[in-house]
Amino acid sequence: MDVQWYPGHMTKAKRMMQEDIKLVDLVIELTDARAPLSGRNPDIDEIGKNKSRVILLNKADMADEGRNRRWVSYFQEKGYLAAAVNSRSGAGMKQIQNIVQEACREKMERDLRRGIRNRPVRAMVAGIPNVGKSTFINSFAGKACTKTGNKPGVTRGKQWIRLNKNVELLDTPGILWPKFDDPMVGQRLAALGSIRDEILQTEELALWVLEYIRENYPGLLSARYPIDEAGRAEDVLGRIANVRGCIQKGGDPDYAKAAMLLLDDFRNGRIGRITLEDPPQKLA
């Protein structure tokens, strides 16, 4: 399944980020811990190439714990400051202030040498749609200061948030990039809910998610629904439809409804802790 989605407002949002980047010292990039590399927009790398960088694996509670550790190590080896967080529950958030200070230590020391004191670090919070930027800011700031939603593209416009005398955050809209060269990237992002369901073939996507879970996390599907997860993927989806009451008039399984139920359960972590990709293997 070839998934591509780049609506016009994202072009405008990218231009706005390119203008705003000169106002900030640091780019805090959020990526979904369940697909950390697929969820990184290469345009953000280009926009923030001359700034201090932090990568946060958000929604870490829904991702495979062992793979979280491997992904954090992978990004650290690439030279980024990185951490796994769950901004909804607050897990891992206490370390962020120290990470921000570490990322901007050279900038703060330079300010002191110039006699500039108490100038706050200004950080841009960036990422793809539905990665949880607004929830992260609310959690980091300790109060609901931005509009949040669970659909890609809810946050609009420029929003500066003063956390304390040391840090100011600039919220940015979630943006994708014009073309996914690897079709698996689009498929993973669609599974995570970063692409509007209205443009997707949701049954095909659900069957891929089902196959992936069955192959990489055997037993989770049978524990969640419960069903026999052996056999053709279509038959397994049909069993999910039957046990969850997704039935059409006449008694046939409603595969479309069951597909959305499966995707919703996956996106909200109800099936279990699942990661859709591993860090690239090191070259010998």
Short mmCIF file of C-alpha atoms in Angstrom, two decimals:
data_model
loop_
_atom_site.label_atom_id
_atom_site.label_comp_id
_atom_site.label_asym_id
_atom_site.label_seq_id
_atom_site.Cartn_x
_atom_site.Cartn_y
_atom_site.Cartn_z
CA MET A 1 0.00 0.00 0.00
CA ASP A 2 1.53 3.30 -1.14
CA VAL A 3 0.48 6.05 1.30
CA GLN A 4 1.24 9.71 0.50
CA TRP A 5 -0.29 12.73 2.27
CA TYR A 6 0.96 16.31 2.06
CA PRO A 7 -1.92 18.81 2.30
CA GLY A 8 -1.33 22.46 1.43
CA HIS A 9 -1.33 23.75 5.01
CA MET A 10 1.86 21.75 5.67
CA THR A 11 3.74 23.75 3.03
CA LYS A 12 2.70 26.93 4.84
CA ALA A 13 3.68 25.43 8.23
CA LYS A 14 7.12 24.46 6.90
CA ARG A 15 7.71 28.01 5.62
CA MET A 16 6.71 29.37 9.02
CA MET A 17 9.18 27.04 10.76
CA GLN A 18 11.94 28.16 8.37
CA GLU A 19 11.22 31.77 9.35
CA ASP A 20 10.97 31.04 13.08
CA ILE A 21 14.13 28.90 13.34
CA LYS A 22 16.30 32.01 13.64
CA LEU A 23 14.41 32.91 16.85
CA VAL A 24 15.32 29.68 18.69
CA ASP A 25 18.39 28.10 20.27
CA LEU A 26 17.20 24.51 20.30
CA VAL A 27 14.94 22.13 18.38
CA ILE A 28 13.13 19.54 20.51
CA GLU A 29 11.91 16.93 18.05
CA LEU A 30 9.25 14.46 19.14
CA THR A 31 8.96 11.16 17.37
CA ASP A 32 6.64 8.24 18.12
CA ALA A 33 8.51 5.56 20.08
CA ARG A 34 6.68 2.88 18.06
CA ALA A 35 8.32 4.02 14.81
CA PRO A 36 11.13 6.39 15.79
CA LEU A 37 12.92 6.61 12.46
CA SER A 38 9.87 6.53 10.19
CA GLY A 39 8.38 9.29 12.35
CA ARG A 40 11.28 11.71 11.81
CA ASN A 41 10.65 14.34 9.17
CA PRO A 42 13.86 14.93 7.18
CA ASP A 43 12.76 18.54 6.61
CA ILE A 44 13.10 19.16 10.38
CA ASP A 45 16.70 17.93 10.18
CA GLU A 46 17.36 20.41 7.40
CA ILE A 47 15.58 23.31 9.14
CA GLY A 48 17.35 22.70 12.46
CA LYS A 49 20.77 21.70 11.14
CA ASN A 50 22.60 24.61 12.82
CA LYS A 51 20.75 24.40 16.14
CA SER A 52 21.18 22.28 19.25
CA ARG A 53 19.02 19.16 18.96
CA VAL A 54 17.06 16.90 21.30
CA ILE A 55 15.08 13.84 20.17
CA LEU A 56 12.33 12.54 22.44
CA LEU A 57 10.66 9.18 21.87
CA ASN A 58 7.12 10.02 22.94
CA LYS A 59 4.38 7.49 23.78
CA ALA A 60 7.12 5.21 25.08
CA ASP A 61 4.60 3.39 27.29
CA MET A 62 2.95 1.97 24.15
CA ALA A 63 6.24 0.80 22.61
CA ASP A 64 8.37 -2.26 23.29
CA GLU A 65 10.53 -1.41 26.32
CA GLY A 66 13.64 -3.22 25.07
CA ARG A 67 13.40 -1.55 21.69
CA ASN A 68 12.93 1.84 23.39
CA ARG A 69 16.35 1.39 25.00
CA ARG A 70 17.93 0.40 21.69
CA TRP A 71 16.42 3.39 19.91
CA VAL A 72 17.61 5.86 22.57
CA SER A 73 21.11 4.38 22.27
CA TYR A 74 20.92 4.61 18.47
CA PHE A 75 20.12 8.35 18.53
CA GLN A 76 22.72 9.03 21.22
CA GLU A 77 25.35 7.30 19.08
CA LYS A 78 24.29 9.61 16.23
CA GLY A 79 25.19 12.57 18.45
CA TYR A 80 21.73 13.63 19.64
CA LEU A 81 20.57 14.07 23.20
CA ALA A 82 17.74 11.55 23.38
CA ALA A 83 15.25 10.12 25.88
CA ALA A 84 12.07 8.04 25.98
CA VAL A 85 9.07 9.78 27.55
CA ASN A 86 5.35 9.41 28.07
CA SER A 87 4.06 12.97 28.13
CA ARG A 88 0.51 11.87 28.92
CA SER A 89 1.42 10.18 32.21
CA GLY A 90 4.52 12.30 32.85
CA ALA A 91 6.92 9.35 32.86
CA GLY A 92 10.43 10.48 31.92
CA MET A 93 9.47 14.16 31.89
CA LYS A 94 11.55 15.18 34.93
CA GLN A 95 14.76 14.69 32.96
CA ILE A 96 13.76 17.08 30.16
CA GLN A 97 14.78 20.28 31.95
CA ASN A 98 18.30 18.90 32.48
CA ILE A 99 18.47 17.69 28.87
CA VAL A 100 17.48 21.16 27.61
CA GLN A 101 20.13 22.79 29.83
CA GLU A 102 22.76 20.30 28.61
CA ALA A 103 21.82 20.87 24.97
CA CYS A 104 22.20 24.65 25.37
CA ARG A 105 25.14 24.72 27.76
CA GLU A 106 27.51 26.25 25.19
CA LYS A 107 24.94 28.92 24.33
CA MET A 108 24.44 29.84 28.00
CA GLU A 109 28.20 29.95 28.65
CA ARG A 110 28.63 32.19 25.60
CA ASP A 111 25.90 34.51 26.91
CA LEU A 112 27.65 34.76 30.28
CA ARG A 113 30.95 35.66 28.63
CA ARG A 114 29.13 38.45 26.80
CA GLY A 115 27.55 39.65 30.04
CA ILE A 116 24.06 38.44 29.04
CA ARG A 117 22.26 36.99 32.05
CA ASN A 118 18.86 35.41 32.54
CA ARG A 119 18.02 35.17 28.86
CA PRO A 120 15.78 32.12 28.53
CA VAL A 121 16.56 29.22 26.22
CA ARG A 122 14.10 29.37 23.33
CA ALA A 123 13.17 25.94 22.00
CA MET A 124 11.09 24.94 19.00
CA VAL A 125 8.97 21.81 19.56
CA ALA A 126 8.61 19.98 16.25
CA GLY A 127 7.36 16.68 14.90
CA ILE A 128 4.91 14.97 12.59
CA PRO A 129 1.12 15.11 13.10
CA ASN A 130 -0.39 13.30 16.10
CA VAL A 131 2.94 12.65 17.81
CA GLY A 132 1.79 14.39 20.99
CA LYS A 133 3.55 17.77 20.87
CA SER A 134 0.76 19.69 22.59
CA THR A 135 0.40 17.05 25.30
CA PHE A 136 4.17 17.16 25.80
CA ILE A 137 4.11 20.95 26.22
CA ASN A 138 1.18 20.76 28.63
CA SER A 139 3.01 18.14 30.68
CA PHE A 140 6.34 19.99 30.58
CA ALA A 141 4.70 23.30 31.53
CA GLY A 142 2.50 21.71 34.20
CA LYS A 143 -0.68 23.28 32.90
CA ALA A 144 -2.96 23.06 29.90
CA CYS A 145 -1.59 25.87 27.78
CA THR A 146 -2.16 24.62 24.22
CA LYS A 147 -5.07 23.14 22.36
CA THR A 148 -4.71 19.37 21.99
CA GLY A 149 -6.49 16.76 19.93
CA ASN A 150 -6.15 13.19 18.73
CA LYS A 151 -6.47 13.96 15.04
CA PRO A 152 -3.50 14.93 12.89
CA GLY A 153 -3.31 18.66 12.31
CA VAL A 154 -5.28 20.04 15.28
CA THR A 155 -2.62 22.55 16.42
CA ARG A 156 -2.59 25.74 14.34
CA GLY A 157 -0.53 28.91 14.29
CA LYS A 158 2.40 30.19 16.34
CA GLN A 159 2.29 29.65 20.09
CA TRP A 160 5.06 30.70 22.50
CA ILE A 161 4.85 29.18 25.96
CA ARG A 162 6.90 30.56 28.85
CA LEU A 163 7.75 27.60 31.07
CA ASN A 164 9.86 29.47 33.61
CA LYS A 165 12.58 32.10 33.61
CA ASN A 166 14.93 29.61 31.93
CA VAL A 167 12.92 28.14 29.04
CA GLU A 168 10.43 29.33 26.42
CA LEU A 169 8.85 26.90 23.96
CA LEU A 170 7.54 27.54 20.47
CA ASP A 171 4.84 25.08 19.47
CA THR A 172 4.63 24.25 15.76
CA PRO A 173 2.04 22.44 13.65
CA GLY A 174 2.76 18.82 12.81
CA ILE A 175 4.21 18.48 9.33
CA LEU A 176 5.02 15.60 7.03
CA TRP A 177 7.24 15.78 3.96
CA PRO A 178 6.19 15.76 0.29
CA LYS A 179 7.06 12.15 -0.57
CA PHE A 180 7.82 8.97 1.38
CA ASP A 181 10.55 7.29 -0.66
CA ASP A 182 10.13 4.08 1.33
CA PRO A 183 6.48 2.89 1.20
CA MET A 184 6.93 1.22 4.60
CA VAL A 185 7.38 4.68 6.16
CA GLY A 186 3.94 5.77 4.97
CA GLN A 187 2.43 2.48 6.10
CA ARG A 188 3.87 2.80 9.62
CA LEU A 189 2.77 6.42 9.93
CA ALA A 190 -0.72 5.50 8.73
CA ALA A 191 -0.87 2.74 11.35
CA LEU A 192 0.09 5.25 14.06
CA GLY A 193 -2.63 7.71 13.05
CA SER A 194 -0.34 10.42 11.65
CA ILE A 195 -2.18 10.37 8.31
CA ARG A 196 -5.89 11.01 7.90
CA ASP A 197 -7.88 7.77 7.86
CA GLU A 198 -10.18 9.23 5.21
CA ILE A 199 -7.51 8.79 2.52
CA LEU A 200 -6.45 5.29 3.61
CA GLN A 201 -7.50 1.78 2.69
CA THR A 202 -8.13 0.95 6.33
CA GLU A 203 -8.91 -2.74 5.84
CA GLU A 204 -5.63 -3.30 4.01
CA LEU A 205 -3.79 -1.30 6.68
CA ALA A 206 -5.43 -3.26 9.50
CA LEU A 207 -4.47 -6.57 7.89
CA TRP A 208 -0.84 -5.41 7.71
CA VAL A 209 -0.88 -4.37 11.39
CA LEU A 210 -2.49 -7.69 12.29
CA GLU A 211 0.17 -9.67 10.40
CA TYR A 212 2.96 -7.62 11.97
CA ILE A 213 1.68 -8.13 15.50
CA ARG A 214 1.11 -11.82 14.93
CA GLU A 215 4.63 -12.30 13.57
CA ASN A 216 6.51 -10.11 16.05
CA TYR A 217 4.35 -10.31 19.17
CA PRO A 218 2.62 -13.70 19.05
CA GLY A 219 -0.15 -14.14 21.61
CA LEU A 220 -1.11 -10.46 21.97
CA LEU A 221 -4.07 -10.69 19.58
CA SER A 222 -5.45 -13.84 21.17
CA ALA A 223 -5.05 -12.27 24.62
CA ARG A 224 -6.79 -9.03 23.64
CA TYR A 225 -9.86 -10.27 21.82
CA PRO A 226 -9.71 -13.41 22.57
CA ILE A 227 -9.49 -15.43 19.37
CA ASP A 228 -7.40 -18.05 17.64
CA GLU A 229 -4.83 -15.93 15.78
CA ALA A 230 -3.70 -18.74 13.43
CA GLY A 231 -4.66 -18.90 9.75
CA ARG A 232 -5.22 -16.28 7.08
CA ALA A 233 -5.13 -12.67 8.24
CA GLU A 234 -8.57 -12.07 6.72
CA ASP A 235 -9.98 -14.95 8.78
CA VAL A 236 -8.39 -13.58 11.95
CA LEU A 237 -9.94 -10.16 11.28
CA GLY A 238 -13.27 -11.92 10.74
CA ARG A 239 -12.93 -13.61 14.14
CA ILE A 240 -12.23 -10.23 15.75
CA ALA A 241 -15.35 -8.90 14.05
CA ASN A 242 -17.43 -11.76 15.45
CA VAL A 243 -16.20 -11.54 19.05
CA ARG A 244 -16.54 -7.73 19.09
CA GLY A 245 -19.99 -7.60 17.51
CA CYS A 246 -18.90 -6.08 14.21
CA ILE A 247 -21.65 -7.83 12.24
CA GLN A 248 -23.49 -6.71 9.12
CA LYS A 249 -27.17 -7.26 8.47
CA GLY A 250 -27.46 -10.89 7.44
CA GLY A 251 -24.82 -12.02 9.93
CA ASP A 252 -21.61 -11.55 7.92
CA PRO A 253 -18.56 -10.00 9.60
CA ASP A 254 -18.21 -6.25 9.10
CA TYR A 255 -14.55 -6.19 8.10
CA ALA A 256 -14.43 -2.40 7.72
CA LYS A 257 -15.69 -1.84 11.26
CA ALA A 258 -13.38 -4.54 12.67
CA ALA A 259 -10.43 -2.94 10.84
CA MET A 260 -11.06 0.44 12.50
CA LEU A 261 -11.51 -1.27 15.89
CA LEU A 262 -8.15 -3.04 15.50
CA LEU A 263 -6.39 0.16 14.41
CA ASP A 264 -7.91 2.13 17.28
CA ASP A 265 -6.85 -0.54 19.78
CA PHE A 266 -3.31 -0.53 18.38
CA ARG A 267 -3.01 3.27 18.34
CA ASN A 268 -4.15 3.53 21.94
CA GLY A 269 -1.90 0.75 23.24
CA ARG A 270 -4.73 -1.60 24.17
CA ILE A 271 -3.24 -4.61 22.37
CA GLY A 272 0.11 -4.27 24.14
CA ARG A 273 3.52 -2.63 23.83
CA ILE A 274 4.40 -2.83 20.15
CA THR A 275 7.20 -1.23 18.11
CA LEU A 276 7.01 -1.29 14.32
CA GLU A 277 10.71 -1.01 13.47
CA ASP A 278 14.20 -1.69 14.79
CA PRO A 279 17.24 0.60 14.67
CA PRO A 280 19.31 0.14 11.52
CA GLN A 281 22.03 -2.46 11.84
CA LYS A 282 25.54 -1.12 12.20
CA LEU A 283 27.74 -1.65 9.20
CA ALA A 284 30.77 -3.83 9.85
#
